[in-house]
Short mmCIF file of C-alpha atoms in Angstrom, two decimals:
data_model
loop_
_atom_site.label_atom_id
_atom_site.label_comp_id
_atom_site.label_asym_id
_atom_site.label_seq_id
_atom_site.Cartn_x
_atom_site.Cartn_y
_atom_site.Cartn_z
CA UNK A 65 84.20 140.82 134.54
CA UNK A 66 82.49 137.79 136.06
CA UNK A 67 84.05 135.81 138.87
CA UNK A 68 83.82 132.41 137.19
CA UNK A 69 86.29 129.66 138.03
CA UNK A 70 87.30 126.51 136.15
CA UNK A 71 84.79 124.32 137.96
CA UNK A 72 81.88 126.61 137.02
CA UNK A 73 83.00 126.65 133.36
CA UNK A 74 83.14 122.83 133.37
CA UNK A 75 79.61 122.60 134.78
CA UNK A 76 78.32 125.06 132.13
CA UNK A 77 80.05 123.03 129.39
CA UNK A 78 78.53 119.72 130.56
CA UNK A 79 75.03 121.25 130.79
CA UNK A 80 75.42 122.78 127.29
CA UNK A 81 76.58 119.40 125.90
CA UNK A 82 73.58 117.63 127.40
CA UNK A 83 71.04 120.28 126.36
CA UNK A 84 72.36 121.13 122.87
CA UNK A 85 73.91 117.88 121.85
CA UNK A 86 77.27 117.19 120.21
CA UNK A 87 76.21 118.37 116.71
CA UNK A 88 74.98 121.86 117.61
CA UNK A 89 77.41 122.65 120.46
CA UNK A 90 80.36 123.89 118.26
CA UNK A 91 78.07 126.16 116.22
CA UNK A 92 76.46 127.65 119.35
CA UNK A 93 79.88 128.10 121.02
CA UNK A 94 81.17 129.94 117.93
CA UNK A 95 78.10 132.21 117.86
CA UNK A 96 78.40 132.86 121.61
CA UNK A 97 82.09 133.76 121.16
CA UNK A 98 81.28 136.26 118.39
CA UNK A 99 78.53 137.84 120.50
CA UNK A 100 80.83 138.04 123.52
CA UNK A 101 83.49 139.77 121.36
CA UNK A 102 80.92 142.27 120.08
CA UNK A 103 79.83 142.96 123.66
CA UNK A 104 83.44 143.62 124.71
CA UNK A 105 84.01 145.99 121.75
CA UNK A 106 80.76 147.83 122.50
CA UNK A 107 81.73 148.28 126.18
CA UNK A 108 85.21 149.49 125.16
CA UNK A 109 83.69 152.03 122.73
CA UNK A 110 81.29 153.31 125.39
CA UNK A 111 84.19 153.70 127.85
CA UNK A 112 86.25 155.56 125.22
CA UNK A 113 83.32 157.88 124.44
CA UNK A 114 82.82 158.65 128.12
CA UNK A 115 86.54 159.35 128.58
CA UNK A 116 86.55 161.61 125.50
CA UNK A 117 83.57 163.57 126.81
CA UNK A 118 85.27 163.98 130.20
CA UNK A 119 88.44 165.27 128.52
CA UNK A 120 86.41 167.64 126.36
CA UNK A 121 84.68 169.03 129.44
CA UNK A 122 88.12 169.55 131.02
CA UNK A 123 89.32 171.29 127.86
CA UNK A 124 86.21 173.45 127.72
CA UNK A 125 86.85 174.55 131.32
CA UNK A 126 90.44 175.45 130.45
CA UNK A 127 89.25 177.22 127.29
CA UNK A 128 86.76 179.29 129.30
CA UNK A 129 89.48 180.22 131.81
CA UNK A 130 91.84 181.30 129.02
CA UNK A 131 89.10 183.30 127.30
CA UNK A 132 88.23 185.11 130.53
CA UNK A 133 91.92 185.88 131.11
CA UNK A 134 92.22 187.23 127.55
CA UNK A 135 89.12 189.40 128.01
CA UNK A 136 90.43 190.83 131.28
CA UNK A 137 93.83 191.46 129.67
CA UNK A 138 92.22 193.22 126.69
CA UNK A 139 90.08 195.30 129.02
CA UNK A 140 93.16 196.33 131.01
CA UNK A 141 95.00 197.24 127.81
CA UNK A 142 92.06 199.33 126.59
CA UNK A 143 91.84 201.12 129.94
CA UNK A 144 95.55 201.95 129.86
CA UNK A 145 95.36 203.03 126.22
CA UNK A 146 92.45 205.33 126.99
CA UNK A 147 94.36 206.78 129.95
CA UNK A 148 97.43 207.39 127.77
CA UNK A 149 95.30 208.99 125.04
CA UNK A 150 93.62 211.26 127.59
CA UNK A 151 97.00 212.24 129.03
CA UNK A 152 98.39 212.93 125.54
CA UNK A 153 95.38 215.08 124.71
CA UNK A 154 95.84 217.03 127.94
CA UNK A 155 99.54 217.57 127.18
CA UNK A 156 98.78 218.70 123.62
CA UNK A 157 96.14 221.08 124.92
CA UNK A 158 98.45 222.58 127.55
CA UNK A 159 101.32 222.82 125.05
CA UNK A 160 99.04 224.53 122.54
CA UNK A 161 97.91 227.06 125.15
CA UNK A 162 101.44 227.86 126.35
CA UNK A 163 102.98 228.23 122.90
CA UNK A 164 100.02 229.93 121.35
CA UNK A 165 97.74 228.95 118.54
CA UNK A 166 100.34 229.39 115.77
CA UNK A 167 102.02 226.15 114.94
CA UNK A 168 105.02 225.92 112.64
CA UNK A 169 104.94 223.07 110.14
CA UNK A 170 107.32 220.29 111.12
CA UNK A 171 110.56 220.23 109.19
CA UNK A 172 111.55 216.87 107.76
CA UNK A 173 114.71 215.44 109.26
CA UNK A 174 116.85 212.81 107.54
CA UNK A 175 117.30 209.59 109.48
CA UNK A 176 120.00 207.52 107.81
CA UNK A 177 123.16 208.42 105.96
CA UNK A 178 121.46 207.89 102.61
CA UNK A 179 118.61 210.11 103.77
CA UNK A 180 121.16 212.73 104.87
CA UNK A 181 122.75 212.83 101.44
CA UNK A 182 119.37 212.90 99.74
CA UNK A 183 118.20 215.68 102.06
CA UNK A 184 121.35 217.66 101.36
CA UNK A 185 120.84 217.26 97.61
CA UNK A 186 117.22 218.38 97.90
CA UNK A 187 118.16 221.33 100.10
CA UNK A 188 116.27 220.17 103.19
CA UNK A 189 117.53 221.49 106.55
CA UNK A 190 119.70 219.13 108.57
CA UNK A 191 119.89 218.91 112.34
CA UNK A 192 122.96 220.48 113.93
CA UNK A 193 124.48 217.13 114.90
CA UNK A 194 123.82 215.42 111.58
CA UNK A 195 126.47 215.86 108.94
CA UNK A 196 126.84 213.67 105.89
CA UNK A 197 130.19 211.93 106.09
CA UNK A 198 129.75 209.23 103.49
CA UNK A 199 131.44 209.16 100.14
CA UNK A 200 129.77 208.11 96.92
CA UNK A 201 131.23 204.58 97.25
CA UNK A 202 129.89 204.22 100.78
CA UNK A 203 126.52 205.49 99.64
CA UNK A 204 126.39 202.84 96.92
CA UNK A 205 127.37 200.21 99.49
CA UNK A 206 124.52 201.27 101.78
CA UNK A 207 121.89 200.98 99.06
CA UNK A 208 120.19 197.63 98.70
CA UNK A 209 119.51 196.05 95.33
CA UNK A 210 117.18 193.29 94.38
CA UNK A 211 118.65 190.08 92.95
CA UNK A 212 117.45 191.12 89.48
CA UNK A 213 119.26 194.47 89.71
CA UNK A 214 122.43 192.76 90.95
CA UNK A 215 122.31 190.23 88.09
CA UNK A 216 121.71 193.02 85.56
CA UNK A 217 124.72 194.98 86.89
CA UNK A 218 126.89 191.85 86.72
CA UNK A 219 125.75 191.26 83.15
CA UNK A 220 126.45 194.89 82.20
CA UNK A 221 129.97 194.60 83.63
CA UNK A 222 130.62 191.30 81.83
CA UNK A 223 130.81 189.19 84.98
CA UNK A 224 129.60 185.63 84.49
CA UNK A 225 127.61 184.04 87.27
CA UNK A 226 128.34 180.43 88.19
CA UNK A 227 125.92 178.01 86.60
CA UNK A 228 124.46 174.92 88.15
CA UNK A 229 125.44 171.63 86.63
CA UNK A 230 122.46 169.36 86.16
CA UNK A 231 123.04 165.65 86.19
#
């Protein structure tokens, strides 16, 4: 901080001894040391605050850049979504004009094997390529049960579940 050598410190010490005297010199030196320590801590805190503010300004710049990128991305997505919606509306309109104004209600189609069996039981029409090929055992295997249902079935069948041993 200061460019003070040993000879300058010795001169300051001799002058302080002459001016203050031998009784008050230790007390003044102790007080000066405490004040110098406070000054160093204060300077360190100011430096840390300045560095924190500089980092925050850097982060705020990055945050603004990211927010602008997000806004431009959202705007692009909305533009594309609007274009797709407009295209879909045009296709629906042209399909409605070519087929006519009478629309047949959509027929439900089963998606999985369980749905195929359920649809067959309910008398719903199946697609030409979909044929139920599962047996009753396979159908039961495809169904999912909650842990409570599984435990209840095990209890009904007389199967004991392993118990934890507490120590």
